[in-house]
């Protein structure tokens, strides 16, 4: 039922008539439609006529290979990504992506992106990341037998850096503004395969968002229907767009007649996608203010997020750290511990305060173990404890 990839080629989101061979992945945006001020991402086109609809009769367990016809070739071994639970939480459902192998949604992206590195014969993988993406890329590179270089900022959580190093990656802390020029030099001089953005507005890896489509496939099977709305934590919007594309494919394949409204949930300290949508432009770059939601703290937006929100009839939500903390606290009290950024989907739903005609899904992206400042204190030790001490 699964079978080989039906991926055909890459094409520009800026102009679908601008298409390119499937390999090599164009990791610096579309060379035909991009400008010095605006980079258009690419997406992958498939031979949808050959897709066996029985693909969607299977149980959505781990390993993205179950969706291989609708993904680029998966040449990197699996770590058991995907198949994450959908948990009822009051009036919404939580798609808990912290259950992935490295405890975040990034594992779906990196199974696909590291597969591209293997297929291209790259000598290694390089990524600029302060958290989830770096850990995930390091893990999948290690599984594929490739070295990894992770360029991080000095302000990234020590626990996150230790997590990356555990997989054998070379972690280098540099000033934030130096990460991308250095990444480009690693690509050009060492031939490493990049799984991070290299353009003025965000494009990222052209295969990356394809991995996130599988969340839509799983939600369709887990709910038995298409949700009315999906709220996703949004930094660069690869997750947001990937989920949206997955639902548009379900409609294209004739499995459903509708798609959900997509809501981007960004930190109010930045919010490039909200700004682009308000201005009616394809993408923007904003000044970034202080926030503890470092997973969402990006100044460069991308066209993917604009497409997903605009074409689905959704909205862009801007959230304070306090709104995310309340959502984080409430999730943890129900057994779902997320890092601050990972709680943005629920915080966005609560801020909107709107009823929907159908199920609502809030994607929760990453374990609370990834939070900034974690483990910064010790609790007092009670000497010679008694039951009265315990009760107190």
mmCIF file of C-alpha atoms in Angstrom:
data_model
loop_
_atom_site.group_PDB
_atom_site.id
_atom_site.type_symbol
_atom_site.label_atom_id
_atom_site.label_comp_id
_atom_site.label_asym_id
_atom_site.label_seq_id
_atom_site.Cartn_x
_atom_site.Cartn_y
_atom_site.Cartn_z
ATOM 1 C CA UNK A 1 0.000 0.000 0.000
ATOM 2 C CA UNK A 2 2.869 2.385 0.739
ATOM 3 C CA UNK A 3 5.419 2.136 -2.057
ATOM 4 C CA UNK A 4 7.919 4.524 -3.619
ATOM 5 C CA UNK A 5 7.745 8.298 -3.626
ATOM 6 C CA UNK A 6 5.501 9.862 -6.268
ATOM 7 C CA UNK A 7 7.323 13.205 -6.002
ATOM 8 C CA UNK A 8 7.906 14.734 -9.444
ATOM 9 C CA UNK A 9 9.551 18.150 -9.156
ATOM 10 C CA UNK A 10 9.944 21.398 -7.221
ATOM 11 C CA UNK A 11 8.003 24.549 -8.041
ATOM 12 C CA UNK A 12 7.931 28.105 -6.775
ATOM 13 C CA UNK A 13 5.156 29.243 -4.454
ATOM 14 C CA UNK A 14 5.563 32.680 -5.999
ATOM 15 C CA UNK A 15 4.806 31.437 -9.519
ATOM 16 C CA UNK A 16 3.717 27.781 -9.964
ATOM 17 C CA UNK A 17 4.850 27.883 -13.602
ATOM 18 C CA UNK A 18 8.447 28.182 -12.381
ATOM 19 C CA UNK A 19 9.387 24.549 -11.807
ATOM 20 C CA UNK A 20 12.610 22.597 -11.387
ATOM 21 C CA UNK A 21 13.801 18.989 -11.102
ATOM 22 C CA UNK A 22 13.243 17.275 -7.750
ATOM 23 C CA UNK A 23 17.006 17.159 -7.104
ATOM 24 C CA UNK A 24 19.013 18.948 -5.982
ATOM 25 C CA UNK A 25 16.767 20.655 -3.396
ATOM 26 C CA UNK A 26 16.931 24.424 -3.966
ATOM 27 C CA UNK A 27 17.798 25.502 -0.440
ATOM 28 C CA UNK A 28 18.165 29.208 -1.296
ATOM 29 C CA UNK A 29 14.642 29.780 -2.562
ATOM 30 C CA UNK A 30 13.343 30.003 -6.084
ATOM 31 C CA UNK A 31 16.077 31.337 -8.407
ATOM 32 C CA UNK A 32 13.515 32.589 -10.948
ATOM 33 C CA UNK A 33 10.945 34.408 -8.813
ATOM 34 C CA UNK A 34 12.953 35.637 -5.808
ATOM 35 C CA UNK A 35 14.427 39.127 -5.495
ATOM 36 C CA UNK A 36 16.999 40.751 -3.220
ATOM 37 C CA UNK A 37 14.189 41.782 -0.849
ATOM 38 C CA UNK A 38 11.873 38.752 -1.093
ATOM 39 C CA UNK A 39 12.632 35.044 -1.376
ATOM 40 C CA UNK A 40 9.914 32.642 -2.511
ATOM 41 C CA UNK A 41 9.934 29.095 -1.102
ATOM 42 C CA UNK A 42 9.577 26.001 -3.215
ATOM 43 C CA UNK A 43 7.191 23.109 -2.735
ATOM 44 C CA UNK A 44 7.163 19.550 -4.058
ATOM 45 C CA UNK A 45 4.682 18.409 -6.718
ATOM 46 C CA UNK A 46 3.447 14.794 -6.839
ATOM 47 C CA UNK A 47 1.779 12.476 -9.329
ATOM 48 C CA UNK A 48 -1.523 12.556 -7.452
ATOM 49 C CA UNK A 49 -3.299 10.441 -10.067
ATOM 50 C CA UNK A 50 -1.221 7.450 -8.971
ATOM 51 C CA UNK A 51 -1.898 7.783 -5.225
ATOM 52 C CA UNK A 52 -3.715 4.754 -3.825
ATOM 53 C CA UNK A 53 -6.575 6.116 -1.666
ATOM 54 C CA UNK A 54 -6.154 3.034 0.498
ATOM 55 C CA UNK A 55 -3.133 4.837 1.910
ATOM 56 C CA UNK A 56 -5.609 6.598 4.208
ATOM 57 C CA UNK A 57 -7.211 3.405 5.485
ATOM 58 C CA UNK A 58 -4.229 2.582 7.702
ATOM 59 C CA UNK A 59 -3.679 3.384 11.364
ATOM 60 C CA UNK A 60 -1.476 6.485 11.775
ATOM 61 C CA UNK A 61 1.427 4.918 13.683
ATOM 62 C CA UNK A 62 5.080 6.093 13.877
ATOM 63 C CA UNK A 63 7.483 6.189 10.892
ATOM 64 C CA UNK A 64 6.717 8.648 8.086
ATOM 65 C CA UNK A 65 7.428 5.903 5.541
ATOM 66 C CA UNK A 66 3.762 4.915 5.788
ATOM 67 C CA UNK A 67 3.110 8.100 3.771
ATOM 68 C CA UNK A 68 6.035 7.588 1.370
ATOM 69 C CA UNK A 69 4.074 8.069 -1.899
ATOM 70 C CA UNK A 70 3.247 11.619 -0.801
ATOM 71 C CA UNK A 71 6.719 12.515 0.464
ATOM 72 C CA UNK A 72 10.093 13.089 -1.181
ATOM 73 C CA UNK A 73 12.280 9.949 -1.137
ATOM 74 C CA UNK A 74 13.027 8.831 2.408
ATOM 75 C CA UNK A 75 16.667 7.742 2.252
ATOM 76 C CA UNK A 76 17.443 8.381 5.931
ATOM 77 C CA UNK A 77 16.441 5.746 8.525
ATOM 78 C CA UNK A 78 13.477 6.396 10.773
ATOM 79 C CA UNK A 79 13.617 7.095 14.488
ATOM 80 C CA UNK A 80 9.892 6.376 14.847
ATOM 81 C CA UNK A 81 8.640 9.909 14.147
ATOM 82 C CA UNK A 82 4.955 10.697 13.689
ATOM 83 C CA UNK A 83 1.873 8.880 14.909
ATOM 84 C CA UNK A 84 1.591 11.300 17.853
ATOM 85 C CA UNK A 85 -1.521 11.226 20.069
ATOM 86 C CA UNK A 86 -4.530 13.492 19.801
ATOM 87 C CA UNK A 87 -5.687 14.324 23.321
ATOM 88 C CA UNK A 88 -9.029 15.837 24.296
ATOM 89 C CA UNK A 89 -8.558 19.014 26.313
ATOM 90 C CA UNK A 90 -11.873 20.630 27.217
ATOM 91 C CA UNK A 91 -13.494 21.914 24.045
ATOM 92 C CA UNK A 92 -10.397 21.356 21.851
ATOM 93 C CA UNK A 93 -8.029 18.574 20.841
ATOM 94 C CA UNK A 94 -4.276 18.779 21.476
ATOM 95 C CA UNK A 95 -1.994 17.202 18.868
ATOM 96 C CA UNK A 96 0.972 16.445 21.127
ATOM 97 C CA UNK A 97 4.111 16.614 19.002
ATOM 98 C CA UNK A 98 6.333 16.376 22.087
ATOM 99 C CA UNK A 99 5.918 12.581 21.746
ATOM 100 C CA UNK A 100 8.284 12.469 18.763
ATOM 101 C CA UNK A 101 11.771 10.892 19.180
ATOM 102 C CA UNK A 102 13.573 14.141 20.099
ATOM 103 C CA UNK A 103 10.453 15.556 21.763
ATOM 104 C CA UNK A 104 9.339 17.994 19.082
ATOM 105 C CA UNK A 105 7.577 18.395 15.735
ATOM 106 C CA UNK A 106 10.943 19.046 14.070
ATOM 107 C CA UNK A 107 11.500 15.301 13.713
ATOM 108 C CA UNK A 108 8.991 15.216 10.860
ATOM 109 C CA UNK A 109 10.938 17.897 8.982
ATOM 110 C CA UNK A 110 14.339 16.347 9.624
ATOM 111 C CA UNK A 111 13.396 12.820 8.543
ATOM 112 C CA UNK A 112 12.715 14.359 5.123
ATOM 113 C CA UNK A 113 15.518 16.956 5.040
ATOM 114 C CA UNK A 114 18.260 14.591 6.217
ATOM 115 C CA UNK A 115 16.986 12.084 3.643
ATOM 116 C CA UNK A 116 17.728 14.742 1.023
ATOM 117 C CA UNK A 117 21.268 15.085 2.382
ATOM 118 C CA UNK A 118 21.751 11.322 2.058
ATOM 119 C CA UNK A 119 20.308 11.277 -1.466
ATOM 120 C CA UNK A 120 22.607 14.131 -2.524
ATOM 121 C CA UNK A 121 25.694 12.386 -1.158
ATOM 122 C CA UNK A 122 26.462 15.299 1.178
ATOM 123 C CA UNK A 123 29.370 14.781 3.604
ATOM 124 C CA UNK A 124 27.339 16.173 6.497
ATOM 125 C CA UNK A 125 24.469 18.371 7.681
ATOM 126 C CA UNK A 126 24.607 21.950 8.980
ATOM 127 C CA UNK A 127 21.868 23.807 10.835
ATOM 128 C CA UNK A 128 21.490 27.178 12.597
ATOM 129 C CA UNK A 129 19.294 26.588 15.636
ATOM 130 C CA UNK A 130 18.981 27.395 19.313
ATOM 131 C CA UNK A 131 16.782 24.431 20.225
ATOM 132 C CA UNK A 132 14.446 21.865 18.734
ATOM 133 C CA UNK A 133 15.624 22.020 15.137
ATOM 134 C CA UNK A 134 19.278 21.550 16.042
ATOM 135 C CA UNK A 135 18.584 18.583 18.319
ATOM 136 C CA UNK A 136 16.396 16.907 15.723
ATOM 137 C CA UNK A 137 18.806 17.477 12.835
ATOM 138 C CA UNK A 138 21.668 16.127 14.954
ATOM 139 C CA UNK A 139 19.698 12.994 15.851
ATOM 140 C CA UNK A 140 18.643 12.179 12.290
ATOM 141 C CA UNK A 141 22.117 12.913 10.947
ATOM 142 C CA UNK A 142 23.582 10.542 13.552
ATOM 143 C CA UNK A 143 21.063 7.859 12.614
ATOM 144 C CA UNK A 144 22.030 8.277 8.944
ATOM 145 C CA UNK A 145 25.749 8.126 9.734
ATOM 146 C CA UNK A 146 26.406 11.774 8.856
ATOM 147 C CA UNK A 147 28.285 14.358 10.944
ATOM 148 C CA UNK A 148 26.343 17.472 11.933
ATOM 149 C CA UNK A 149 27.350 21.030 12.721
ATOM 150 C CA UNK A 150 24.891 23.062 14.815
ATOM 151 C CA UNK A 151 25.406 26.826 14.952
ATOM 152 C CA UNK A 152 23.664 28.143 18.021
ATOM 153 C CA UNK A 153 23.523 31.379 19.987
ATOM 154 C CA UNK A 154 25.189 31.818 23.340
ATOM 155 C CA UNK A 155 21.785 32.577 24.856
ATOM 156 C CA UNK A 156 20.301 29.193 23.940
ATOM 157 C CA UNK A 157 19.343 27.021 26.940
ATOM 158 C CA UNK A 158 22.272 24.910 28.237
ATOM 159 C CA UNK A 159 19.982 21.879 28.406
ATOM 160 C CA UNK A 160 19.221 22.257 24.696
ATOM 161 C CA UNK A 161 22.928 22.468 23.845
ATOM 162 C CA UNK A 162 23.646 19.354 25.930
ATOM 163 C CA UNK A 163 20.834 17.575 24.124
ATOM 164 C CA UNK A 164 22.396 18.359 20.733
ATOM 165 C CA UNK A 165 25.875 17.322 21.836
ATOM 166 C CA UNK A 166 24.556 13.984 23.072
ATOM 167 C CA UNK A 167 23.991 12.992 19.436
ATOM 168 C CA UNK A 168 27.617 13.715 18.554
ATOM 169 C CA UNK A 169 27.010 16.991 16.745
ATOM 170 C CA UNK A 170 29.607 19.761 16.799
ATOM 171 C CA UNK A 171 27.912 22.670 18.578
ATOM 172 C CA UNK A 172 29.352 26.144 18.020
ATOM 173 C CA UNK A 173 27.971 29.176 19.887
ATOM 174 C CA UNK A 174 28.231 32.390 17.881
ATOM 175 C CA UNK A 175 26.457 35.768 17.879
ATOM 176 C CA UNK A 176 22.950 35.445 16.442
ATOM 177 C CA UNK A 177 23.693 37.632 13.405
ATOM 178 C CA UNK A 178 26.778 35.541 12.553
ATOM 179 C CA UNK A 179 24.990 32.193 12.296
ATOM 180 C CA UNK A 180 23.644 32.457 8.754
ATOM 181 C CA UNK A 181 26.775 33.858 7.045
ATOM 182 C CA UNK A 182 28.781 31.090 8.710
ATOM 183 C CA UNK A 183 26.220 28.494 7.660
ATOM 184 C CA UNK A 184 26.491 29.606 4.039
ATOM 185 C CA UNK A 185 30.275 29.319 4.242
ATOM 186 C CA UNK A 186 30.009 25.762 5.611
ATOM 187 C CA UNK A 187 27.732 24.897 2.686
ATOM 188 C CA UNK A 188 29.948 26.485 0.052
ATOM 189 C CA UNK A 189 33.354 25.361 1.306
ATOM 190 C CA UNK A 190 32.622 22.026 3.008
ATOM 191 C CA UNK A 191 29.661 20.881 0.919
ATOM 192 C CA UNK A 192 27.455 20.198 3.949
ATOM 193 C CA UNK A 193 23.708 20.003 3.307
ATOM 194 C CA UNK A 194 21.840 22.933 4.928
ATOM 195 C CA UNK A 195 18.576 22.376 6.787
ATOM 196 C CA UNK A 196 18.218 26.025 7.827
ATOM 197 C CA UNK A 197 17.151 29.176 6.066
ATOM 198 C CA UNK A 198 19.682 31.027 3.897
ATOM 199 C CA UNK A 199 17.521 33.817 2.434
ATOM 200 C CA UNK A 200 16.397 37.333 3.339
ATOM 201 C CA UNK A 201 12.810 36.237 3.972
ATOM 202 C CA UNK A 202 12.278 32.653 5.048
ATOM 203 C CA UNK A 203 12.316 29.754 2.617
ATOM 204 C CA UNK A 204 14.127 27.021 4.538
ATOM 205 C CA UNK A 205 14.544 23.558 3.070
ATOM 206 C CA UNK A 206 12.110 22.933 0.183
ATOM 207 C CA UNK A 207 11.396 19.396 1.445
ATOM 208 C CA UNK A 208 10.946 20.375 5.103
ATOM 209 C CA UNK A 209 7.290 21.402 5.085
ATOM 210 C CA UNK A 210 6.463 18.157 3.265
ATOM 211 C CA UNK A 211 7.212 16.278 6.479
ATOM 212 C CA UNK A 212 4.667 18.378 8.353
ATOM 213 C CA UNK A 213 1.884 17.391 5.932
ATOM 214 C CA UNK A 214 1.684 14.092 7.770
ATOM 215 C CA UNK A 215 0.135 15.861 10.773
ATOM 216 C CA UNK A 216 -2.884 16.667 8.581
ATOM 217 C CA UNK A 217 -3.111 13.065 7.394
ATOM 218 C CA UNK A 218 -3.040 11.817 10.996
ATOM 219 C CA UNK A 219 -5.635 14.335 12.185
ATOM 220 C CA UNK A 220 -7.981 13.257 9.387
ATOM 221 C CA UNK A 221 -7.740 9.630 10.503
ATOM 222 C CA UNK A 222 -7.778 10.345 14.243
ATOM 223 C CA UNK A 223 -10.846 12.603 14.107
ATOM 224 C CA UNK A 224 -12.631 10.751 11.310
ATOM 225 C CA UNK A 225 -13.168 14.138 9.675
ATOM 226 C CA UNK A 226 -11.400 17.384 8.833
ATOM 227 C CA UNK A 227 -11.177 19.816 11.777
ATOM 228 C CA UNK A 228 -12.881 23.172 11.491
ATOM 229 C CA UNK A 229 -9.787 25.038 12.702
ATOM 230 C CA UNK A 230 -6.135 24.343 13.458
ATOM 231 C CA UNK A 231 -4.017 26.606 15.681
ATOM 232 C CA UNK A 232 -0.253 26.177 15.312
ATOM 233 C CA UNK A 233 2.709 27.786 17.081
ATOM 234 C CA UNK A 234 4.389 29.803 14.344
ATOM 235 C CA UNK A 235 7.987 30.908 14.002
ATOM 236 C CA UNK A 236 8.940 30.528 10.333
ATOM 237 C CA UNK A 237 5.549 28.979 9.411
ATOM 238 C CA UNK A 238 6.877 25.747 7.900
ATOM 239 C CA UNK A 239 4.648 23.800 10.289
ATOM 240 C CA UNK A 240 1.633 26.006 9.564
ATOM 241 C CA UNK A 241 2.036 25.656 5.819
ATOM 242 C CA UNK A 242 2.810 21.959 5.910
ATOM 243 C CA UNK A 243 -0.380 21.149 7.826
ATOM 244 C CA UNK A 244 -2.373 23.330 5.429
ATOM 245 C CA UNK A 245 -0.860 21.635 2.391
ATOM 246 C CA UNK A 246 -1.703 18.214 3.805
ATOM 247 C CA UNK A 247 -5.369 19.134 4.054
ATOM 248 C CA UNK A 248 -5.412 20.619 0.558
ATOM 249 C CA UNK A 249 -4.028 17.320 -0.726
ATOM 250 C CA UNK A 250 -6.782 15.369 1.012
ATOM 251 C CA UNK A 251 -9.271 17.552 -0.826
ATOM 252 C CA UNK A 252 -7.390 17.163 -4.121
ATOM 253 C CA UNK A 253 -7.470 13.382 -3.710
ATOM 254 C CA UNK A 254 -11.266 13.471 -3.247
ATOM 255 C CA UNK A 255 -11.124 12.224 0.353
ATOM 256 C CA UNK A 256 -12.823 15.326 1.729
ATOM 257 C CA UNK A 257 -14.603 18.376 0.405
ATOM 258 C CA UNK A 258 -13.253 20.901 2.886
ATOM 259 C CA UNK A 259 -10.120 22.101 4.645
ATOM 260 C CA UNK A 260 -9.737 23.790 8.046
ATOM 261 C CA UNK A 261 -9.119 27.423 8.767
ATOM 262 C CA UNK A 262 -5.487 27.858 9.777
ATOM 263 C CA UNK A 263 -4.415 30.194 12.582
ATOM 264 C CA UNK A 264 -0.806 31.286 13.032
ATOM 265 C CA UNK A 265 0.107 31.817 16.690
ATOM 266 C CA UNK A 266 3.160 34.087 16.924
ATOM 267 C CA UNK A 267 4.901 35.940 19.710
ATOM 268 C CA UNK A 268 3.832 39.578 19.985
ATOM 269 C CA UNK A 269 7.559 40.376 20.316
ATOM 270 C CA UNK A 270 7.879 39.784 16.563
ATOM 271 C CA UNK A 271 5.016 38.548 14.412
ATOM 272 C CA UNK A 272 6.315 38.904 10.834
ATOM 273 C CA UNK A 273 3.446 36.879 9.354
ATOM 274 C CA UNK A 274 0.793 38.935 11.126
ATOM 275 C CA UNK A 275 2.466 42.091 9.811
ATOM 276 C CA UNK A 276 2.651 40.733 6.244
ATOM 277 C CA UNK A 277 -1.008 39.717 6.256
ATOM 278 C CA UNK A 278 -2.087 43.088 7.648
ATOM 279 C CA UNK A 279 -0.062 44.908 4.987
ATOM 280 C CA UNK A 280 -1.139 42.609 2.162
ATOM 281 C CA UNK A 281 2.436 41.755 1.192
ATOM 282 C CA UNK A 282 4.056 38.331 0.575
ATOM 283 C CA UNK A 283 6.532 38.482 3.496
ATOM 284 C CA UNK A 284 8.159 40.902 5.912
ATOM 285 C CA UNK A 285 11.119 41.235 8.250
ATOM 286 C CA UNK A 286 10.428 42.802 11.668
ATOM 287 C CA UNK A 287 12.367 44.019 14.670
ATOM 288 C CA UNK A 288 12.315 41.398 17.413
ATOM 289 C CA UNK A 289 11.621 42.358 21.013
ATOM 290 C CA UNK A 290 12.364 40.358 24.181
ATOM 291 C CA UNK A 291 10.472 37.093 24.743
ATOM 292 C CA UNK A 292 11.014 33.811 26.565
ATOM 293 C CA UNK A 293 9.293 31.957 23.711
ATOM 294 C CA UNK A 294 12.611 31.529 21.897
ATOM 295 C CA UNK A 295 11.188 28.850 19.582
ATOM 296 C CA UNK A 296 8.955 31.495 17.971
ATOM 297 C CA UNK A 297 11.419 34.380 18.133
ATOM 298 C CA UNK A 298 12.222 34.981 14.493
ATOM 299 C CA UNK A 299 12.419 38.342 12.773
ATOM 300 C CA UNK A 300 12.104 37.000 9.195
ATOM 301 C CA UNK A 301 8.728 35.857 7.961
ATOM 302 C CA UNK A 302 8.053 33.817 4.863
ATOM 303 C CA UNK A 303 5.474 33.467 2.115
ATOM 304 C CA UNK A 304 4.370 30.020 3.316
ATOM 305 C CA UNK A 305 2.644 31.427 6.401
ATOM 306 C CA UNK A 306 0.857 34.102 4.398
ATOM 307 C CA UNK A 307 -0.441 31.494 1.943
ATOM 308 C CA UNK A 308 -1.736 29.157 4.659
ATOM 309 C CA UNK A 309 -3.608 31.810 6.627
ATOM 310 C CA UNK A 310 -4.901 33.742 3.626
ATOM 311 C CA UNK A 311 -6.059 30.798 1.520
ATOM 312 C CA UNK A 312 -7.701 28.995 4.449
ATOM 313 C CA UNK A 313 -9.627 32.032 5.668
ATOM 314 C CA UNK A 314 -7.776 31.989 8.978
ATOM 315 C CA UNK A 315 -6.137 34.703 11.046
ATOM 316 C CA UNK A 316 -2.748 35.632 12.506
ATOM 317 C CA UNK A 317 -2.667 35.757 16.314
ATOM 318 C CA UNK A 318 -0.104 37.746 18.316
ATOM 319 C CA UNK A 319 0.456 36.413 21.835
ATOM 320 C CA UNK A 320 2.192 37.686 24.945
ATOM 321 C CA UNK A 321 4.483 35.502 27.015
ATOM 322 C CA UNK A 322 1.935 35.655 29.827
ATOM 323 C CA UNK A 323 -0.833 34.270 27.601
ATOM 324 C CA UNK A 324 1.442 31.399 26.599
ATOM 325 C CA UNK A 325 2.458 30.785 30.221
ATOM 326 C CA UNK A 326 -1.169 30.402 31.279
ATOM 327 C CA UNK A 327 -1.748 27.901 28.484
ATOM 328 C CA UNK A 328 1.500 26.101 29.369
ATOM 329 C CA UNK A 329 0.458 25.865 33.027
ATOM 330 C CA UNK A 330 -2.997 24.514 32.213
ATOM 331 C CA UNK A 331 -1.639 21.937 29.773
ATOM 332 C CA UNK A 332 0.863 20.704 32.355
ATOM 333 C CA UNK A 333 -1.894 20.316 34.955
ATOM 334 C CA UNK A 334 -3.573 17.953 32.529
ATOM 335 C CA UNK A 335 -0.400 15.909 31.955
ATOM 336 C CA UNK A 336 0.785 17.724 28.814
ATOM 337 C CA UNK A 337 4.004 19.589 29.615
ATOM 338 C CA UNK A 338 5.057 21.844 26.746
ATOM 339 C CA UNK A 339 7.782 24.420 26.406
ATOM 340 C CA UNK A 340 6.484 28.001 26.319
ATOM 341 C CA UNK A 341 6.503 28.181 22.509
ATOM 342 C CA UNK A 342 4.731 24.833 22.293
ATOM 343 C CA UNK A 343 1.712 26.184 24.179
ATOM 344 C CA UNK A 344 1.103 29.008 21.683
ATOM 345 C CA UNK A 345 -1.570 27.069 19.771
ATOM 346 C CA UNK A 346 -3.817 26.766 22.824
ATOM 347 C CA UNK A 347 -3.069 30.366 23.816
ATOM 348 C CA UNK A 348 -4.102 31.506 20.326
ATOM 349 C CA UNK A 349 -7.396 29.631 20.497
ATOM 350 C CA UNK A 350 -8.167 31.181 23.894
ATOM 351 C CA UNK A 351 -7.349 34.673 22.655
ATOM 352 C CA UNK A 352 -9.672 34.338 19.665
ATOM 353 C CA UNK A 353 -12.677 33.240 21.776
ATOM 354 C CA UNK A 354 -14.724 31.982 18.848
ATOM 355 C CA UNK A 355 -17.018 29.012 18.314
ATOM 356 C CA UNK A 356 -16.398 26.740 15.330
ATOM 357 C CA UNK A 357 -18.702 24.359 13.513
ATOM 358 C CA UNK A 358 -16.583 21.269 14.032
ATOM 359 C CA UNK A 359 -13.529 20.026 15.933
ATOM 360 C CA UNK A 360 -10.719 22.417 16.835
ATOM 361 C CA UNK A 361 -7.106 21.236 17.029
ATOM 362 C CA UNK A 362 -4.280 23.043 18.811
ATOM 363 C CA UNK A 363 -0.863 21.705 17.849
ATOM 364 C CA UNK A 364 1.518 21.493 20.826
ATOM 365 C CA UNK A 365 5.028 21.315 19.474
ATOM 366 C CA UNK A 366 7.687 20.562 22.086
ATOM 367 C CA UNK A 367 8.435 19.152 25.525
ATOM 368 C CA UNK A 368 8.795 21.434 28.523
ATOM 369 C CA UNK A 369 12.301 20.044 29.003
ATOM 370 C CA UNK A 370 13.342 22.435 26.206
ATOM 371 C CA UNK A 371 12.256 25.608 28.041
ATOM 372 C CA UNK A 372 14.651 28.473 28.704
ATOM 373 C CA UNK A 373 15.807 28.738 32.324
ATOM 374 C CA UNK A 374 14.793 25.193 33.199
ATOM 375 C CA UNK A 375 16.502 23.708 36.235
ATOM 376 C CA UNK A 376 17.625 27.035 37.569
ATOM 377 C CA UNK A 377 16.886 26.343 41.246
ATOM 378 C CA UNK A 378 16.788 23.709 43.958
ATOM 379 C CA UNK A 379 13.958 22.801 46.293
ATOM 380 C CA UNK A 380 14.659 22.693 50.054
ATOM 381 C CA UNK A 381 15.464 19.333 51.633
ATOM 382 C CA UNK A 382 13.411 18.370 54.694
ATOM 383 C CA UNK A 383 15.614 16.712 57.277
ATOM 384 C CA UNK A 384 14.050 13.804 59.258
ATOM 385 C CA UNK A 385 10.698 14.192 57.479
ATOM 386 C CA UNK A 386 7.417 13.304 59.186
ATOM 387 C CA UNK A 387 3.887 12.969 57.819
ATOM 388 C CA UNK A 388 3.119 16.426 59.222
ATOM 389 C CA UNK A 389 5.994 17.792 57.100
ATOM 390 C CA UNK A 390 4.570 16.015 54.057
ATOM 391 C CA UNK A 391 1.079 17.400 54.647
ATOM 392 C CA UNK A 392 2.497 20.902 55.148
#
